[in-house]
Tab-separated table of C-alpha atoms in Angstrom:
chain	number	residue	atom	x	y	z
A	637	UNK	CA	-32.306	-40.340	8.662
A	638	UNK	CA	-31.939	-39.773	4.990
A	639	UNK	CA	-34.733	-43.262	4.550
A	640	UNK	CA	-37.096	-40.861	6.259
A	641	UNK	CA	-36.459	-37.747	4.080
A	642	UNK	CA	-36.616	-39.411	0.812
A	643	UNK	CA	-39.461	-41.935	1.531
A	644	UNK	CA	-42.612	-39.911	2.166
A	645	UNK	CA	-41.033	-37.152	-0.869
A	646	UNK	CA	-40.458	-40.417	-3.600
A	647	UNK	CA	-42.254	-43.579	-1.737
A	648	UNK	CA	-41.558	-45.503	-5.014
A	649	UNK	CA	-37.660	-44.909	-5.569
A	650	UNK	CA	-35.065	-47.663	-3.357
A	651	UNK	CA	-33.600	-45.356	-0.722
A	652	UNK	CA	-30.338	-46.548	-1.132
A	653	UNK	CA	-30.489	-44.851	-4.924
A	654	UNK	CA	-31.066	-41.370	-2.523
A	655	UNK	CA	-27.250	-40.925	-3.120
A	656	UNK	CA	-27.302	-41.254	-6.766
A	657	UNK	CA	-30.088	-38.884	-6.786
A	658	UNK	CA	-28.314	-35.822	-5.329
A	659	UNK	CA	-24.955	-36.383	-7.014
A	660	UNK	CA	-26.378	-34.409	-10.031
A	661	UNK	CA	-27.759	-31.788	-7.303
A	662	UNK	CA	-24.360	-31.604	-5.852
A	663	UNK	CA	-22.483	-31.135	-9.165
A	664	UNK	CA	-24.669	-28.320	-10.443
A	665	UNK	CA	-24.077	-26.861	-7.351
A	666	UNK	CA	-20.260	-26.909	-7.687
A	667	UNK	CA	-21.127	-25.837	-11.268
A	668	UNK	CA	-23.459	-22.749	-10.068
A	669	UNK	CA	-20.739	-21.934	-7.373
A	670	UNK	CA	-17.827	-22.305	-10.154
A	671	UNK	CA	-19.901	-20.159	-13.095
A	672	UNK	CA	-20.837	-17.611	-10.418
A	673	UNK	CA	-17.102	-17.302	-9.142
A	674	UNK	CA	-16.038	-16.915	-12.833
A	675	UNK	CA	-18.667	-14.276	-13.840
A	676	UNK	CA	-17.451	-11.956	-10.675
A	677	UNK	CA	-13.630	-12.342	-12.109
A	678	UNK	CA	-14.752	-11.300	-15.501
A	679	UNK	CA	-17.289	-8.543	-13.877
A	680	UNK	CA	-14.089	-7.068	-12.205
A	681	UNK	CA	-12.117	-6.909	-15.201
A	682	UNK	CA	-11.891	-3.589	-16.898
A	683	UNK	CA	-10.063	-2.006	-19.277
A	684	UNK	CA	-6.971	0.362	-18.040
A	685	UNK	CA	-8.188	3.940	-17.799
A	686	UNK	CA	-6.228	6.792	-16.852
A	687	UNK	CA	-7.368	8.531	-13.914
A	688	UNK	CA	-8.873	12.513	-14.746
A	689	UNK	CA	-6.324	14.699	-13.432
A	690	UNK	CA	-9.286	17.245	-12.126
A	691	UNK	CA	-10.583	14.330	-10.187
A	692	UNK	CA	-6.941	13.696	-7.987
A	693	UNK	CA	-6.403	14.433	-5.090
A	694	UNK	CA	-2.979	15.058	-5.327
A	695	UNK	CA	-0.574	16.024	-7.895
A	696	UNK	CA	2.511	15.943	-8.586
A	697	UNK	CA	4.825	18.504	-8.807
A	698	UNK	CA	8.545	19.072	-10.313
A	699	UNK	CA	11.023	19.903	-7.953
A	700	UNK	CA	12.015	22.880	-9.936
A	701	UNK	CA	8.757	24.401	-9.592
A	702	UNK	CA	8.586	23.834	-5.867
A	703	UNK	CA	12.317	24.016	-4.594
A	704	UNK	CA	12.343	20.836	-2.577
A	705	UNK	CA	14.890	18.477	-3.275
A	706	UNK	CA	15.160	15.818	-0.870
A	707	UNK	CA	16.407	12.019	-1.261
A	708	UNK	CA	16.687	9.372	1.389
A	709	UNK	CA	18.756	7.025	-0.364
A	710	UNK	CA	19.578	4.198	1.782
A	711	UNK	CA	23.150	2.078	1.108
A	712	UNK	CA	23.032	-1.468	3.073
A	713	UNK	CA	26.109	-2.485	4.088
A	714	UNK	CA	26.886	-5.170	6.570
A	715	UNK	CA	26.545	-2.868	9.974
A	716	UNK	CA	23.135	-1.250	8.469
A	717	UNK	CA	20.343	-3.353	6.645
A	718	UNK	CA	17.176	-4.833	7.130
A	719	UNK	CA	18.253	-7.767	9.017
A	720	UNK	CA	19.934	-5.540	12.005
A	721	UNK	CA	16.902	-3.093	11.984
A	722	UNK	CA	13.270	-4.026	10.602
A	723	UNK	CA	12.822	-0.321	9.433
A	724	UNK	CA	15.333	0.314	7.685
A	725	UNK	CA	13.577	1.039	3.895
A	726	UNK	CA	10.609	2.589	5.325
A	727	UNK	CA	12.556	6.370	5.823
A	728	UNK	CA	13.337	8.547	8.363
A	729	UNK	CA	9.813	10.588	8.453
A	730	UNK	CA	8.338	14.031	7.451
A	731	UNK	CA	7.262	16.751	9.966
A	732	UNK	CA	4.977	19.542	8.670
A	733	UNK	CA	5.286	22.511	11.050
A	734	UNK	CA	5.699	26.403	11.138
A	735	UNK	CA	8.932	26.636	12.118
A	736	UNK	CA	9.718	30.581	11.400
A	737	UNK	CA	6.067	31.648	13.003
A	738	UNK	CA	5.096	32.992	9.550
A	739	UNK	CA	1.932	31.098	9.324
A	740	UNK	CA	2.568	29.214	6.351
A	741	UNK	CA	3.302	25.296	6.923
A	742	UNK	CA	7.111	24.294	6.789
A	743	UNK	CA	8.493	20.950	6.118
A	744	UNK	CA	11.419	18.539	7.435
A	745	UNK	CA	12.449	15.567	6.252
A	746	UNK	CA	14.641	13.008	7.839
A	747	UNK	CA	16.985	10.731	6.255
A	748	UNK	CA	17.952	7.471	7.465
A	749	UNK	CA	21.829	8.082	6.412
A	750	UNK	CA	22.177	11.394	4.415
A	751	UNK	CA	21.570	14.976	5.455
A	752	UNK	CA	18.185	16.141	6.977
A	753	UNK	CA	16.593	19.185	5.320
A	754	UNK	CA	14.219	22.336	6.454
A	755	UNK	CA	12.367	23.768	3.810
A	756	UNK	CA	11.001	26.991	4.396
A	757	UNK	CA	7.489	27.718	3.100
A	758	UNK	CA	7.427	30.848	1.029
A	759	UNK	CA	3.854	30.572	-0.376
A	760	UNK	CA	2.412	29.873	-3.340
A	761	UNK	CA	4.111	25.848	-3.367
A	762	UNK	CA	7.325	27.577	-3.329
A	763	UNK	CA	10.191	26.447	-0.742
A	764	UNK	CA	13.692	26.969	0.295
A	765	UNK	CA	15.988	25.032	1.462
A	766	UNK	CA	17.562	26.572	4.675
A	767	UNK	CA	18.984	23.444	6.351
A	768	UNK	CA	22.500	24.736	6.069
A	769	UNK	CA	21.254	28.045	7.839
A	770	UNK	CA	19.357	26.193	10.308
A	771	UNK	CA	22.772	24.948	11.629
A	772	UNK	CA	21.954	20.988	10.641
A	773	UNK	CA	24.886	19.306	10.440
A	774	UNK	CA	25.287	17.168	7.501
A	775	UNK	CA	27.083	14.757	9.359
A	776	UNK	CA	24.646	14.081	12.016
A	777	UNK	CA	23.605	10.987	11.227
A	778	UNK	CA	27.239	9.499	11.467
A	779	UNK	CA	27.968	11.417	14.995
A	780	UNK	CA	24.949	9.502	15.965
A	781	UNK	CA	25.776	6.413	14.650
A	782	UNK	CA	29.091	6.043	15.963
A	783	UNK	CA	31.324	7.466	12.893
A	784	UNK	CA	33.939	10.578	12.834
């Protein structure tokens, strides 16, 4: 098959040269392929910039300015890690809802071992904490677990 390819093309080169002819086709090939893969590293590299705050579209906020307070800090011990539950660093979870029908979104946040909180929204990014108010227990998430 390759005898027919190369014979009408170059009638006066031995066909069994053909492969010696497209070694050096093959190489710059793997030389295009290797240049090319190079020049799209280097393309991608940029210098660090820090992001334009007016262009986020979040920011972050001190605690003290908003009122929330909340951490999930998770202790593994040998009755509670990540080998007897999958989930166990990924946090209880966050509900947004308007719990006192003011119209103004609420929060909740769950903890995986430590007390829950309700935050309150009082407008302008300005919460309070009401979980003791609320009637959540601190101890909830041991009653549930099996402690006290």
């Amino acid at each position: 098959m390759i005898n027919k390819c190369f014979t009408p093309i170059l009638p006066s080169i031995n066909p069994s040269n053909c492969l010696n002819l497209m070694l050096p086709m093959i190489m710059n090939r793997r030389f295009f392929y290797l240049f090319f893969f190079i020049f799209l590293v280097l393309a991608a590299c940029h210098p660090n910039k820090e992001p334009d705050p007016k262009d986020a579209l979040f920011q972050l906020m001190p605690s003290g300015q908003t009122g929330i307070s909340f951490n999930n800090k998770v202790v593994d011990d040998g009755d509670f890690n990540v080998f007897n539950y999958r989930n166990f660093y990924n946090g209880g979870g966050v509900a947004i809802g308007d719990v006192n029908n003011d119209g103004k979104p609420d929060i909740f946040f769950t903890s995986n071992q430590g007390e829950c909180k309700l935050y309150i929204n009082k407008g302008n990014w300005k919460f309070e904490d009401v979980s003791a108010k609320s009637g959540l227990s601190p101890l909830a998430y041991r009653r549930h677990h099996g402690g006290y």
